[in-house]
mmCIF file of C-alpha atoms in Angstrom:
data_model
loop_
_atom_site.group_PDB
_atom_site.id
_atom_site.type_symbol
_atom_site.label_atom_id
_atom_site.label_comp_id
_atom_site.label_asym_id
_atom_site.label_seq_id
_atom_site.Cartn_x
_atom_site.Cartn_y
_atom_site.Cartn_z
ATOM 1 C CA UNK A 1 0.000 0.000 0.000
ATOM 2 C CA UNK A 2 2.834 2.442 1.027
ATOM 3 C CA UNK A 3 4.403 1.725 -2.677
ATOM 4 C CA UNK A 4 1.033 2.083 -4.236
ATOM 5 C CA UNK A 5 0.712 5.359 -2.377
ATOM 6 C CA UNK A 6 4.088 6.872 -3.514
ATOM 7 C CA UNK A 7 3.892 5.527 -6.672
ATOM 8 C CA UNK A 8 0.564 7.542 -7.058
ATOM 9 C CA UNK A 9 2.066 10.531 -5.900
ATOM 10 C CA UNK A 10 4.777 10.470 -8.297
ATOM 11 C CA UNK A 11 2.582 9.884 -10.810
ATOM 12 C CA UNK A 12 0.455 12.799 -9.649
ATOM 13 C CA UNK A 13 2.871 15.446 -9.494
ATOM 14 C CA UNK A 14 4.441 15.639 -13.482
ATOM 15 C CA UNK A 15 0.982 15.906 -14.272
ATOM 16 C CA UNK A 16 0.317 18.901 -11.853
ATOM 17 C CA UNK A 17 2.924 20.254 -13.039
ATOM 18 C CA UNK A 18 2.214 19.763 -16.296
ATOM 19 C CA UNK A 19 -1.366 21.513 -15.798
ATOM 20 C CA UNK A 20 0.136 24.353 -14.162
ATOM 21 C CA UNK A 21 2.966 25.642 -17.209
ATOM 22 C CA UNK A 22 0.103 24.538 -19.925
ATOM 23 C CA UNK A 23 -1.866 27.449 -18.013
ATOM 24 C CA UNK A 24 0.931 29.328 -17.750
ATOM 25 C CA UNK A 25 1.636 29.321 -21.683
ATOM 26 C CA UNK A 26 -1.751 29.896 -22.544
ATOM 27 C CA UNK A 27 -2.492 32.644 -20.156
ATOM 28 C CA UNK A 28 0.781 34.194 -21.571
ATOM 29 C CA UNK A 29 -0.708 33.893 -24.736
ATOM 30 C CA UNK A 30 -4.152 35.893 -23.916
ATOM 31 C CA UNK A 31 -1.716 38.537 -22.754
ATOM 32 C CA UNK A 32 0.219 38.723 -25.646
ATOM 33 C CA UNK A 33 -2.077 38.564 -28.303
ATOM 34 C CA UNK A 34 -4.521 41.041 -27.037
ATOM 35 C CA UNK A 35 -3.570 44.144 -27.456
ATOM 36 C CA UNK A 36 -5.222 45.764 -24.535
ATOM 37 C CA UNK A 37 -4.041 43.178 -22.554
ATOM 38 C CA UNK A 38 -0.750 44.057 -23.550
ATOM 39 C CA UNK A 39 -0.166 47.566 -22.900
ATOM 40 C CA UNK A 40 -1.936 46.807 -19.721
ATOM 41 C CA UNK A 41 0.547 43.922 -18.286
ATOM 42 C CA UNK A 42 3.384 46.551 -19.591
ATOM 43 C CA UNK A 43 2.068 48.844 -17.021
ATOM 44 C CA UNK A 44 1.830 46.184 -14.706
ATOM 45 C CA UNK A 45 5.539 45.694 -15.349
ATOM 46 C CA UNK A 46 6.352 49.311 -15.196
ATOM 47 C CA UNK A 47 4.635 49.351 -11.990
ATOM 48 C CA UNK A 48 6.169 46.377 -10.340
ATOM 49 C CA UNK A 49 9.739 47.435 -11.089
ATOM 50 C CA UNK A 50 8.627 50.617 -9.172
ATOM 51 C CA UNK A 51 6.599 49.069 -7.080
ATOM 52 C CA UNK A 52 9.455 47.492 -4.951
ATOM 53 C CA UNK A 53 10.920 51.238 -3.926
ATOM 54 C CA UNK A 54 8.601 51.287 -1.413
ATOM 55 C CA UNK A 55 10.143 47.871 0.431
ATOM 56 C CA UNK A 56 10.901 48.453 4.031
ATOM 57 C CA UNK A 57 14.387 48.222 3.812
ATOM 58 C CA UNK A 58 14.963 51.515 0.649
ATOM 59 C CA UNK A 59 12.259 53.530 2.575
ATOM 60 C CA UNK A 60 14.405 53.044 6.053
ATOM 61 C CA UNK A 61 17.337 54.201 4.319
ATOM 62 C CA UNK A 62 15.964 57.515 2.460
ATOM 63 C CA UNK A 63 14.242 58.010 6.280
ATOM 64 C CA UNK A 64 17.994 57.876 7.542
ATOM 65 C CA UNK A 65 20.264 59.277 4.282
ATOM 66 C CA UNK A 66 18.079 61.819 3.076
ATOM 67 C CA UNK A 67 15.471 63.457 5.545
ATOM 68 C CA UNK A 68 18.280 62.703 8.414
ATOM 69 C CA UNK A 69 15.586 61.042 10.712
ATOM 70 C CA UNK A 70 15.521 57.408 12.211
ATOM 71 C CA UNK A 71 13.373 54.302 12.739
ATOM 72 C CA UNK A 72 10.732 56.143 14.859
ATOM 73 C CA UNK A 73 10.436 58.606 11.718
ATOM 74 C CA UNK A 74 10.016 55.806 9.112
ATOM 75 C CA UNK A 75 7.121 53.914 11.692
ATOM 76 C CA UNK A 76 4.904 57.737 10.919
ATOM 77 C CA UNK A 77 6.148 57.518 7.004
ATOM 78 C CA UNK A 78 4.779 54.145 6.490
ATOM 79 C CA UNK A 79 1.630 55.015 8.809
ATOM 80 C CA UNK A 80 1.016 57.967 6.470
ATOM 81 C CA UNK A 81 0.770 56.034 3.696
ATOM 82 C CA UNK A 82 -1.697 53.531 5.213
ATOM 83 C CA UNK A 83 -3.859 56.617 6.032
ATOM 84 C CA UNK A 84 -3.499 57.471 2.274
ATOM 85 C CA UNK A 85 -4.435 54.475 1.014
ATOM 86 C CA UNK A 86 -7.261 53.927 3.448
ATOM 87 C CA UNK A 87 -8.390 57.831 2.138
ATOM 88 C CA UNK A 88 -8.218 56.194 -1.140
ATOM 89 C CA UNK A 89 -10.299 53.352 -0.793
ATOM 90 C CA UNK A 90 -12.690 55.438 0.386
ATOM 91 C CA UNK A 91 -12.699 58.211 -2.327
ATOM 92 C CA UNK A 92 -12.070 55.374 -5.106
ATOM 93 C CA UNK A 93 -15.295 53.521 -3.509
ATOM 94 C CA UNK A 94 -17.420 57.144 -3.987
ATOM 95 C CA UNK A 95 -15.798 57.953 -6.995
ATOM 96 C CA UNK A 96 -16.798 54.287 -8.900
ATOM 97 C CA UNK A 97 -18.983 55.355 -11.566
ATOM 98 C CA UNK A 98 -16.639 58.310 -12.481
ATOM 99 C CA UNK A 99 -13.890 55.626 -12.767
ATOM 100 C CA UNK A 100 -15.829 53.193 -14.389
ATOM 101 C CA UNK A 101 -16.700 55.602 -17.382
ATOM 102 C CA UNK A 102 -13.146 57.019 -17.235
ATOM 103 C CA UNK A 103 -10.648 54.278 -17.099
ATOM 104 C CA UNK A 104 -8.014 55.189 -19.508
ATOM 105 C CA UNK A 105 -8.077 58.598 -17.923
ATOM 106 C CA UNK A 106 -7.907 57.498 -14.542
ATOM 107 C CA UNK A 107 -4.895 55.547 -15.725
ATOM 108 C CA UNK A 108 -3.194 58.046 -17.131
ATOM 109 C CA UNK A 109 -3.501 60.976 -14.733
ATOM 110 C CA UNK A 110 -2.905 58.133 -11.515
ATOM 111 C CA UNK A 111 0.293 57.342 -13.194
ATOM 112 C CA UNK A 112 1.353 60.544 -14.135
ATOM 113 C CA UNK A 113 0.724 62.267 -10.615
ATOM 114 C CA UNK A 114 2.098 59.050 -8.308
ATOM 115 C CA UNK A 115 5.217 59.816 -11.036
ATOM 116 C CA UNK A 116 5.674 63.689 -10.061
ATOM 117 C CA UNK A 117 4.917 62.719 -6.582
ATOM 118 C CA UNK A 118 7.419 59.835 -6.628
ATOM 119 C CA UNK A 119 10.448 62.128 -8.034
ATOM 120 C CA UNK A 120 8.877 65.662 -5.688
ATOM 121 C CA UNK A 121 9.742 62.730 -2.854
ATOM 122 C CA UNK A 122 12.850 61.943 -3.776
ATOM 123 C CA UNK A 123 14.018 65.376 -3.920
ATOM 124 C CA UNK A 124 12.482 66.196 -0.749
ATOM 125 C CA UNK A 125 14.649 67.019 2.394
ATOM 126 C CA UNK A 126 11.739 67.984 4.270
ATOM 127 C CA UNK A 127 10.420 65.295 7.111
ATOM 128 C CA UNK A 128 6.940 67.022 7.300
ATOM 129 C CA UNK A 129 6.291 67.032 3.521
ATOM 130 C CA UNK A 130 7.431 63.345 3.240
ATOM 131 C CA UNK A 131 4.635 62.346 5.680
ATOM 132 C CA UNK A 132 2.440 64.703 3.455
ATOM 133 C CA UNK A 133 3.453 63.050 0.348
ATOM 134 C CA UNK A 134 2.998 59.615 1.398
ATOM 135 C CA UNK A 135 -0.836 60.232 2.632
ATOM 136 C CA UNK A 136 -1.256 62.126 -1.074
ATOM 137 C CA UNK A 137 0.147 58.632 -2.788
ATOM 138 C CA UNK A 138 -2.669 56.712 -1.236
ATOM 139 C CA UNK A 139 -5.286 58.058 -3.037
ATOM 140 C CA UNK A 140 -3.808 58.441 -6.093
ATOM 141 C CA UNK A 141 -2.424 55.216 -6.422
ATOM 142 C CA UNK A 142 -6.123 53.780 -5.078
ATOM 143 C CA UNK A 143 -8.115 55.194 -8.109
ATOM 144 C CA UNK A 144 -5.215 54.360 -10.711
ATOM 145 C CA UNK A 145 -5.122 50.914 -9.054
ATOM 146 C CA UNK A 146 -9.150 50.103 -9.224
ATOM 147 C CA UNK A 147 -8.868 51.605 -12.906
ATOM 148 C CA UNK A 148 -6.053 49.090 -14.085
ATOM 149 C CA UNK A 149 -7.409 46.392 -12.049
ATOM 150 C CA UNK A 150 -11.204 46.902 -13.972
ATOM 151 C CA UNK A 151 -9.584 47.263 -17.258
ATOM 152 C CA UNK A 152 -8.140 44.568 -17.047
ATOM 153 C CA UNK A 153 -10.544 42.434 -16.410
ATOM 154 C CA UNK A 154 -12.998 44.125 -18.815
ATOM 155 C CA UNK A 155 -10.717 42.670 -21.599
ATOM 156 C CA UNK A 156 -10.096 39.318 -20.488
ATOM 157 C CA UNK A 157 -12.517 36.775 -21.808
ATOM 158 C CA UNK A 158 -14.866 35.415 -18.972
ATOM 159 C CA UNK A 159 -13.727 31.742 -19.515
ATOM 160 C CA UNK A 160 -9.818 32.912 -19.484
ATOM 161 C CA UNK A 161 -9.979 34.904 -16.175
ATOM 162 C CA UNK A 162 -8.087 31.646 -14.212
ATOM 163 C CA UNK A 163 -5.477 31.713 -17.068
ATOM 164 C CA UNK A 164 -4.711 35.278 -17.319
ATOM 165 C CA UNK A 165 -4.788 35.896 -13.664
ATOM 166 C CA UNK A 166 -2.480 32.762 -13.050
ATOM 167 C CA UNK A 167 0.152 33.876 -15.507
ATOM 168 C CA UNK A 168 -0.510 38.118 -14.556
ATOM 169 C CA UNK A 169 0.210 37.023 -10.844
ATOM 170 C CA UNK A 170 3.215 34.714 -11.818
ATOM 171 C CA UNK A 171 4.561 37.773 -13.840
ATOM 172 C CA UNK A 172 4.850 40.670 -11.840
ATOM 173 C CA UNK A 173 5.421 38.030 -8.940
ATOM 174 C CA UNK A 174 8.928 37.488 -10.899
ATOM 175 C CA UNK A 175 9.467 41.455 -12.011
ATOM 176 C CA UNK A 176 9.222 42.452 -8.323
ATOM 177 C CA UNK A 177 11.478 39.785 -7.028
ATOM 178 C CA UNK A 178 14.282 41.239 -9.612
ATOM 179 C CA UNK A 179 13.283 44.947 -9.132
ATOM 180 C CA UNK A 180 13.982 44.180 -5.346
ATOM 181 C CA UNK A 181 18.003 43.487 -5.876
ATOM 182 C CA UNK A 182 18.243 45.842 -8.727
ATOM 183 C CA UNK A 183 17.001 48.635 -7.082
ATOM 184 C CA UNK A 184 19.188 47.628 -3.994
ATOM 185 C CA UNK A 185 22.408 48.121 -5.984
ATOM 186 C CA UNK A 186 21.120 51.394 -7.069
ATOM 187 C CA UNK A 187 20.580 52.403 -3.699
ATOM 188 C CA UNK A 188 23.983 50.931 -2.836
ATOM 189 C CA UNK A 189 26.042 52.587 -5.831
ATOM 190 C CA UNK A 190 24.575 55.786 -6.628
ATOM 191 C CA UNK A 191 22.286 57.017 -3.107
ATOM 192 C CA UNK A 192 18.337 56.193 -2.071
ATOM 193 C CA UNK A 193 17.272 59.066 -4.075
ATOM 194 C CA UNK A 194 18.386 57.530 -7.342
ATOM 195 C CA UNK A 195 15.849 55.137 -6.720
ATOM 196 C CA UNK A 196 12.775 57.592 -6.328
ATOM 197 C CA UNK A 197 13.899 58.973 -9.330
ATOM 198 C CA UNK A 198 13.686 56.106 -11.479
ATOM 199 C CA UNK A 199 10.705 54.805 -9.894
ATOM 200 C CA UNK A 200 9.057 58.243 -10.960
ATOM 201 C CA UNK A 201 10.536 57.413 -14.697
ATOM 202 C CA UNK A 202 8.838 54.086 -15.269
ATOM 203 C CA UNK A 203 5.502 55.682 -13.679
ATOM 204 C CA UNK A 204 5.613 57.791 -16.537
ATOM 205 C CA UNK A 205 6.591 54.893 -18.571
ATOM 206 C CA UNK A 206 3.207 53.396 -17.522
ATOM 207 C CA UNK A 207 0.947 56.867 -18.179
ATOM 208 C CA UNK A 208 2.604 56.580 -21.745
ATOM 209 C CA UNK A 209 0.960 52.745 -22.202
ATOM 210 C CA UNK A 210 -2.340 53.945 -20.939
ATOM 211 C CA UNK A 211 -1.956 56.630 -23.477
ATOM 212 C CA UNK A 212 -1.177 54.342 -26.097
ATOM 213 C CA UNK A 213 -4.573 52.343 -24.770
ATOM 214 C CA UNK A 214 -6.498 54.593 -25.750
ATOM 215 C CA UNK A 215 -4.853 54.971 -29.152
ATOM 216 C CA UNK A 216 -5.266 51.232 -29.282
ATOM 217 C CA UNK A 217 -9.328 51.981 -28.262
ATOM 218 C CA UNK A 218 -10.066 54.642 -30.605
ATOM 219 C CA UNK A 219 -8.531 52.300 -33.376
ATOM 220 C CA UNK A 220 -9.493 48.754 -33.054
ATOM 221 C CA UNK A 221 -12.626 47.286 -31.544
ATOM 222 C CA UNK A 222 -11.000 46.317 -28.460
ATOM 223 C CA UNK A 223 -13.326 43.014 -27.626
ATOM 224 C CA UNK A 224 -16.420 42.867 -26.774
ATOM 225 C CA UNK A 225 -15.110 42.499 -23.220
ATOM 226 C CA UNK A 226 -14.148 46.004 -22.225
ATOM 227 C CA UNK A 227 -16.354 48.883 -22.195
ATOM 228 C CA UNK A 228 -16.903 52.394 -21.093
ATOM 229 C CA UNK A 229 -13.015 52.820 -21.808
#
């Protein structure tokens, strides 16, 4: 029975593993071959290689290096964010049918202001206006976030949500694990702000594919599946 047992699970797992790169492929696929989808994972990307700037260990180190401040400092920085972002929820949440009508614009302007934010926070030397930036990220990024997140699901085929979302998930999963160490040397070899400064960069990178979205919109009938873009 015990070699019955293991032989079964040896059997079982090539085939689970099979399953899971076959949805892998094909979710990659839908991505690819969509073109909404596309420029959508790109900002994805964009975002995830940014996205990892605001990891514990970078934020510590630009409350130290550049506003001169220590741990007790960083605890209010990353409070003030959660504020934002809480402030966001809620104004996203009363703001849904404005969003909902307006995605590519909510996109865009989301991207383009948590950019100028991004670099304005960089640059800063200020403790007070960090704190005040971070609670003005949270709503921005909110309403960008619940924009991107709707579009993209708008233009995914109903019966290749578990597809897209496996491979989406597996992606940026991967970008954010290698943002993490690159942005680490850049922190190490050039200074903390370096890395606000490219972060703002590839959010602009991202308003410039939502832009392109909408070229993309205004050109093709984007499938049936999104609307109100």
């Amino acid at each position: 029975m015990i070699a019955m047992g293991s032989l079964t699970r040896n059997v079982e797992q090539p085939q689970k593993s099979a399953v899971s790169w076959n949805v892998l492929r094909e979710g990659w696929s839908i991505l690819w071959n969509i073109p909404s989808l596309r420029l959508l994972t790109l900002m994805d990307i964009a975002q995830a290689l940014a996205g990892s700037i605001w990891i514990g260990a970078v934020t510590l180190a630009f409350a130290k290096e550049a506003l001169g401040r220590g741990e007790g400092w960083w605890g209010l920085m990353n409070s003030s964010y959660a504020a934002g972002t809480m402030l966001g929820g809620i104004l996203a949440l009363s703001l849904a049918k404005r969003i909902k009508k307006h995605l590519i614009a909510s996109m865009t302007m989301g991207s383009l202001l948590f950019s100028l934010l991004t670099v304005v926070y960089g640059l800063n030397n200020l403790p007070w206006l960090a704190l005040v930036l971070c609670i003005l990220m949270g709503p921005v990024h909110q309403i960008r976030d619940v924009a991107q997140q709707t579009a993209l699901q708008n233009s995914v085929p109903v019966e290749s949500l578990t597809k897209v979302y496996a491979t989406h998930g597996f992606l940026i999963s991967t970008v954010m694990s290698v943002s993490i160490v690159i942005f680490g040397l850049v922190a190490d070899q050039l200074g903390v702000r370096w890395v606000y400064l490219i972060g703002g960069a590839l959010f602009i990178v991202s308003a410039i594919c939502s832009l392109s979205l909408s070229r993309v919109h205004r050109n093709q009938p984007i499938a049936k599946h999104t609307k109100n873009m």
